[in-house]
Amino acid sequence: MAERIVLALGGNALGNSLIEQRLAVAAAAVPMADLIQAGHELAICHGNGPQVGMIDLAFETASRTVSSIDAMPLSTDGAMSQGYIGFGIQKALYRELRDRSIEKMAASIVTQVLVDPNDPAFTNPAKPIGSFYTQEEAEAIMQADPSLHFCEDAGRGWRRVVASPEPQEIIEIEVIRSMIECGHIVIACGGGGLPVIRDGNGLIPWEAVIDKDFAGELLAERIDASLFMILTAVDQVALNYGKANERRISSMTADEATAYIAEGHFAPGSMLPKVQAAMRFARSRPGRRALITSLSRALDGLEGHTGTMVTA
Ligand code: ADP
Ligand code: MG
């Protein structure tokens, strides 16, 4: 049965250097085209952590030596990353689909996502982004601009930390929905979307990073998808992950997932948000389900051969 599917693709799976990215995106087009060829409708949301880091560092470095170049705000870095990652996916899908005599088009939407400036996440910014600094450099920057926060990041140096608020609304949702209804493939909410808050009739960018797993979940609800697929580096979710008694699970209910979370099976910042997003989607309406699996095994997972299916 043909389904409407939202794919959330891990940013780390997209590679770090430009050549890695090109190869990773070309490889990603194959499982995406498998799903399209099987008759499914697709909206694609992707991560951008390494890519935003690269853009931010490039402008920051250039701004120190070229007076006409400014360091970029996070929102502009994010918009650039949505553009060039989307371009890569469009190019790769164009070729892959035509190689299979499928005439469908994919296009990217630079997507803004509304956040609540009173979100509790803003009182405790915790998401590390951008380049590494020494403690002295970080303290000097914080003194010059008290709105910026820095933290020590896992022994690797000091990094800027920003809040990771909940996505409230996808501003361009009607555009995305009409593209899907017309049979096009949409790439949207890249990097979790560009966070904005309302300002009268306008929108203003807000320094934050939205988790792409939660933005993808909201996208899946808003376009009334039946399946939300979170594609990452592992084939299945595991209990006791990385330990001798590791056990992979092929399905769990949202209640079972709640119990596993309480037992601490899913690492915060990596598997935990995926499981939470999957549960949220499964509970959002009867019949909806979410699948966590690897990119290369997306179709296998959909056919029940691998992956972890999360149901209400
Ligand atoms: P993405 O870039 O796709 O968001 P992340 O690195 O954020 O990927 O999250 C996926 C990673 O979560 C896996 O590669 C794995 O190392 C880690 N992980 C943590 N806990 C678990 C678990 N219980 N089962 C499987 N993987 C887990
Ligand atoms: Mg992640």
Coordinates of C-alpha atoms and ligand atoms in Angstrom, one line a residue:
M1 CA 0.0 0.0 0.0
A2 CA 1.3 3.4 -1.0
E3 CA 2.0 5.6 2.0
R4 CA 2.9 9.2 2.7
I5 CA 6.2 9.1 4.4
V6 CA 8.4 11.7 6.1
L7 CA 12.1 10.8 6.2
A8 CA 14.4 12.4 8.7
L9 CA 18.0 11.9 7.6
G10 CA 20.9 12.2 10.1
G11 CA 23.3 15.1 9.4
N12 CA 26.3 12.9 10.4
A13 CA 25.3 10.4 7.7
L14 CA 25.7 13.3 5.2
G15 CA 29.5 13.4 5.7
N16 CA 31.9 16.1 7.0
S17 CA 34.1 17.2 4.0
L18 CA 32.6 18.4 0.7
I19 CA 33.7 15.2 -1.1
E20 CA 32.3 13.0 1.7
Q21 CA 29.0 14.9 1.5
R22 CA 28.8 14.5 -2.3
L23 CA 29.3 10.7 -2.0
A24 CA 26.9 10.4 1.0
V25 CA 24.1 12.3 -0.7
A26 CA 24.5 10.3 -4.0
A27 CA 24.3 7.1 -1.9
A28 CA 21.3 8.4 0.0
A29 CA 19.4 9.0 -3.3
V30 CA 19.3 5.2 -3.9
P31 CA 17.1 4.2 -0.9
M32 CA 15.0 7.3 -1.4
A33 CA 14.4 6.4 -5.0
D34 CA 13.5 2.8 -3.9
L35 CA 10.7 4.2 -1.7
I36 CA 9.5 6.5 -4.5
Q37 CA 9.6 3.6 -7.0
A38 CA 7.6 1.5 -4.6
G39 CA 4.9 4.2 -5.0
H40 CA 5.3 6.1 -1.7
E41 CA 5.0 9.9 -1.4
L42 CA 8.1 11.5 0.3
A43 CA 9.0 14.5 2.3
I44 CA 12.6 14.7 3.3
C45 CA 14.0 16.4 6.4
H46 CA 17.7 16.3 7.1
G47 CA 20.2 17.2 9.8
N48 CA 22.9 19.8 9.3
G49 CA 25.2 19.8 12.4
P50 CA 28.6 19.3 10.6
Q51 CA 27.5 21.4 7.6
V52 CA 26.5 24.4 9.7
G53 CA 29.7 24.1 11.7
M54 CA 31.7 24.2 8.5
I55 CA 29.9 27.3 7.1
D56 CA 30.1 29.2 10.5
L57 CA 33.8 28.5 10.8
A58 CA 34.5 29.6 7.2
F59 CA 32.8 33.0 7.6
E60 CA 34.3 33.5 11.0
T61 CA 37.8 32.8 9.7
A62 CA 37.3 34.9 6.6
S63 CA 35.9 37.8 8.7
R64 CA 39.2 38.0 10.6
T65 CA 41.2 38.8 7.5
V66 CA 38.8 40.4 5.0
S67 CA 37.1 43.5 6.3
S68 CA 34.2 43.3 3.9
I69 CA 33.2 39.8 5.1
D70 CA 31.1 39.4 8.3
A71 CA 30.8 36.4 10.6
M72 CA 27.3 34.9 10.0
P73 CA 24.5 34.6 12.4
L74 CA 23.3 31.1 13.1
S75 CA 20.1 31.6 11.1
T76 CA 22.0 32.6 8.0
D77 CA 24.4 29.6 8.4
G78 CA 21.3 27.4 8.7
A79 CA 19.7 28.9 5.6
M80 CA 22.9 28.3 3.6
S81 CA 23.1 24.7 4.8
Q82 CA 19.4 24.1 3.8
G83 CA 20.2 25.5 0.3
Y84 CA 23.3 23.5 -0.5
I85 CA 22.3 20.2 1.2
G86 CA 18.9 20.5 -0.6
F87 CA 20.7 21.2 -3.9
G88 CA 22.8 18.0 -3.4
I89 CA 19.8 15.9 -2.7
Q90 CA 17.9 17.4 -5.7
K91 CA 20.8 16.7 -8.1
A92 CA 21.3 13.1 -6.8
L93 CA 17.6 12.3 -6.9
Y94 CA 17.2 13.8 -10.4
R95 CA 19.7 11.4 -11.8
E96 CA 18.7 8.4 -9.7
L97 CA 15.0 8.7 -10.7
R98 CA 15.7 9.3 -14.4
D99 CA 18.0 6.2 -14.4
R100 CA 14.8 4.4 -13.4
S101 CA 12.6 6.2 -16.0
I102 CA 10.7 8.1 -13.2
E103 CA 10.0 11.7 -14.1
K104 CA 9.2 13.0 -10.6
M105 CA 10.8 16.2 -9.3
A106 CA 12.3 17.0 -5.9
A107 CA 12.7 20.6 -4.7
S108 CA 13.8 22.2 -1.4
I109 CA 11.9 24.8 0.7
V110 CA 14.0 27.1 2.9
T111 CA 11.9 26.5 6.0
Q112 CA 11.2 28.7 9.0
V113 CA 9.9 27.1 12.2
L114 CA 8.2 29.0 14.9
V115 CA 9.6 28.7 18.5
D116 CA 8.3 30.1 21.8
P117 CA 10.7 32.6 23.3
N118 CA 9.5 31.4 26.7
D119 CA 10.4 27.8 26.0
P120 CA 12.1 26.5 29.1
A121 CA 15.0 25.4 26.9
F122 CA 16.1 29.0 26.7
T123 CA 16.9 29.1 30.4
N124 CA 19.4 26.2 29.9
P125 CA 21.2 26.4 26.5
A126 CA 22.8 23.0 26.1
K127 CA 23.4 22.3 22.4
P128 CA 27.1 22.8 21.4
I129 CA 27.6 24.4 18.0
G130 CA 30.4 25.9 15.8
S131 CA 34.1 26.1 16.4
F132 CA 36.2 25.2 19.5
Y133 CA 37.9 27.9 21.7
T134 CA 40.2 28.0 24.6
Q135 CA 38.7 28.8 28.0
E136 CA 40.3 32.3 27.9
E137 CA 38.9 33.0 24.4
A138 CA 35.4 31.8 25.4
E139 CA 35.4 34.0 28.5
A140 CA 36.6 37.1 26.6
I141 CA 33.7 36.6 24.0
M142 CA 31.1 36.1 26.8
Q143 CA 32.3 39.3 28.5
A144 CA 32.0 41.3 25.2
D145 CA 28.6 39.8 24.4
P146 CA 26.7 38.6 27.5
S147 CA 23.9 37.1 25.3
L148 CA 26.4 34.3 24.2
H149 CA 27.0 31.2 26.3
F150 CA 30.0 28.9 26.1
C151 CA 30.6 25.5 27.8
E152 CA 33.4 22.9 27.9
D153 CA 32.5 20.2 25.3
A154 CA 33.5 16.6 26.2
G155 CA 37.2 17.4 26.8
R156 CA 37.6 18.9 23.3
G157 CA 37.6 22.6 24.2
W158 CA 35.0 25.4 24.7
R159 CA 32.1 25.8 22.4
R160 CA 29.2 28.0 22.0
V161 CA 26.0 26.5 23.3
V162 CA 22.5 27.4 22.2
A163 CA 19.0 26.4 23.3
S164 CA 17.2 23.6 21.6
P165 CA 13.5 24.6 21.8
E166 CA 10.4 22.7 20.7
P167 CA 9.2 23.4 17.2
Q168 CA 5.7 25.0 17.4
E169 CA 4.7 25.6 13.8
I170 CA 6.2 25.3 10.3
I171 CA 5.7 28.6 8.6
E172 CA 5.8 27.3 5.0
I173 CA 3.6 24.3 5.7
E174 CA 0.9 25.2 3.1
V175 CA 3.5 25.4 0.4
I176 CA 5.0 22.1 1.5
R177 CA 1.5 20.5 1.6
S178 CA 0.5 21.6 -1.9
M179 CA 3.8 20.3 -3.3
I180 CA 3.1 16.9 -1.8
E181 CA -0.5 16.9 -3.0
C182 CA 0.7 17.6 -6.5
G183 CA 3.0 14.5 -6.3
H184 CA 6.3 16.3 -5.9
I185 CA 9.0 15.3 -3.5
V186 CA 9.7 18.0 -0.9
I187 CA 12.9 18.6 1.0
A188 CA 12.0 20.8 4.0
C189 CA 12.8 21.6 7.7
G190 CA 16.5 21.0 7.0
G191 CA 18.6 21.1 10.2
G192 CA 15.3 21.3 12.1
G193 CA 14.3 24.5 10.3
L194 CA 15.3 28.1 10.9
P195 CA 14.0 29.2 14.3
V196 CA 11.9 32.3 14.3
I197 CA 9.5 34.1 16.7
R198 CA 6.5 36.3 15.8
D199 CA 7.0 40.1 15.8
G200 CA 3.7 41.7 14.9
N201 CA 3.1 40.8 11.3
G202 CA 6.7 39.7 10.9
L203 CA 9.0 37.0 11.9
I204 CA 12.5 37.4 13.4
P205 CA 15.3 34.9 13.5
W206 CA 16.0 33.6 17.0
E207 CA 19.3 32.1 17.9
A208 CA 18.6 28.4 18.6
V209 CA 18.9 25.0 17.1
I210 CA 15.7 22.9 16.7
D211 CA 16.3 19.1 16.8
K212 CA 15.6 17.8 13.3
D213 CA 14.0 14.7 14.8
F214 CA 11.3 16.9 16.4
A215 CA 10.9 19.2 13.4
G216 CA 10.5 16.1 11.2
E217 CA 7.9 14.7 13.6
L218 CA 5.9 18.0 13.4
L219 CA 6.2 17.9 9.6
A220 CA 4.9 14.4 9.5
E221 CA 1.9 15.4 11.6
R222 CA 1.1 18.5 9.6
I223 CA 1.2 16.8 6.2
D224 CA -0.8 13.8 7.7
A225 CA 1.9 11.2 6.9
S226 CA 1.1 7.7 8.0
L227 CA 4.8 6.8 8.6
F228 CA 7.7 8.8 10.0
M229 CA 11.0 7.2 9.2
I230 CA 14.1 8.3 11.2
L231 CA 17.2 7.2 9.2
T232 CA 20.4 7.1 11.1
A233 CA 23.7 5.2 11.5
V234 CA 22.3 2.1 13.1
D235 CA 19.8 -0.5 11.7
Q236 CA 17.9 -0.9 15.0
V237 CA 17.4 0.6 18.4
A238 CA 19.1 -1.4 21.1
L239 CA 18.6 -2.0 24.9
N240 CA 21.9 -2.0 26.8
Y241 CA 23.5 -0.3 23.8
G242 CA 27.2 -1.1 23.4
K243 CA 27.3 -3.5 26.3
A244 CA 27.8 -7.2 26.3
N245 CA 24.1 -7.9 26.9
E246 CA 23.0 -5.6 24.1
R247 CA 19.6 -6.5 22.7
R248 CA 18.2 -5.1 19.4
I249 CA 14.5 -4.5 19.3
S250 CA 12.3 -4.8 16.2
S251 CA 9.2 -3.1 17.7
M252 CA 8.0 -1.3 20.8
T253 CA 4.9 0.5 21.9
A254 CA 5.1 4.1 23.2
D255 CA 4.4 2.8 26.7
E256 CA 7.3 0.3 26.4
A257 CA 9.5 3.0 25.1
T258 CA 8.6 5.2 28.1
A259 CA 9.8 2.4 30.4
Y260 CA 13.0 1.9 28.5
I261 CA 13.7 5.7 28.7
A262 CA 13.2 5.6 32.5
E263 CA 15.8 2.7 32.6
G264 CA 18.3 5.0 30.7
H265 CA 18.7 2.9 27.5
F266 CA 18.8 5.8 25.1
A267 CA 21.6 8.4 25.0
P268 CA 20.4 12.0 25.3
G269 CA 21.3 14.1 22.3
S270 CA 21.5 11.0 20.0
M271 CA 19.0 8.1 20.3
L272 CA 16.7 9.7 23.0
P273 CA 15.3 12.5 20.8
K274 CA 14.6 9.9 18.0
V275 CA 12.7 7.6 20.4
Q276 CA 10.8 10.6 21.8
A277 CA 9.9 11.9 18.4
A278 CA 8.9 8.4 17.2
M279 CA 6.6 8.0 20.3
R280 CA 5.1 11.5 19.8
F281 CA 4.2 10.7 16.2
A282 CA 2.8 7.2 17.0
R283 CA 0.5 8.7 19.7
S284 CA -0.6 11.7 17.6
R285 CA -3.4 9.8 15.8
P286 CA -4.5 6.1 15.6
G287 CA -2.7 4.2 12.9
R288 CA 0.4 6.4 12.7
R289 CA 3.7 4.7 13.3
A290 CA 7.4 5.5 13.3
L291 CA 10.4 3.5 12.1
I292 CA 14.0 4.0 13.3
T293 CA 16.5 2.3 11.0
S294 CA 19.6 3.0 8.9
L295 CA 19.5 4.9 5.6
S296 CA 20.8 2.1 3.5
R297 CA 18.1 -0.3 4.8
A298 CA 15.1 2.0 4.6
L299 CA 13.0 -0.2 2.2
D300 CA 14.1 -3.4 4.1
G301 CA 12.8 -1.7 7.3
L302 CA 9.5 -0.8 5.7
E303 CA 9.1 -4.4 4.6
G304 CA 9.7 -5.5 8.2
H305 CA 13.1 -7.1 7.7
T306 CA 15.0 -4.7 10.0
G307 CA 14.5 -1.5 12.0
T308 CA 12.6 -0.7 15.1
M309 CA 8.9 0.1 14.6
V310 CA 7.3 2.3 17.3
T311 CA 3.5 2.2 17.6
A312 CA 1.0 3.8 20.0
Ligands
ADP1 P1 21.9 11.4 13.6 O1 23.0 12.2 12.9 O2 21.2 10.4 12.6 O3 20.9 12.3 14.3 P2 23.0 10.6 16.1 O4 24.5 10.3 16.2 O5 22.5 11.8 16.7 O6 22.6 10.4 14.6 O7 22.2 9.3 16.8 C1 22.4 8.0 16.4 C2 23.4 7.3 17.3 O8 22.8 7.0 18.6 C3 23.7 5.9 16.8 O9 24.7 5.9 15.9 C4 24.3 5.2 18.1 O10 25.7 5.4 18.2 C5 23.6 6.1 19.2 N1 22.8 5.3 20.2 C6 22.7 5.7 21.5 N2 21.9 4.9 22.2 C7 21.5 3.9 21.3 C8 20.6 2.8 21.5 N3 20.0 2.5 22.6 N4 20.4 2.0 20.4 C9 21.0 2.3 19.2 N5 21.8 3.4 19.0 C10 22.1 4.2 20.1
MG2 MG 21.3 13.5 16.0

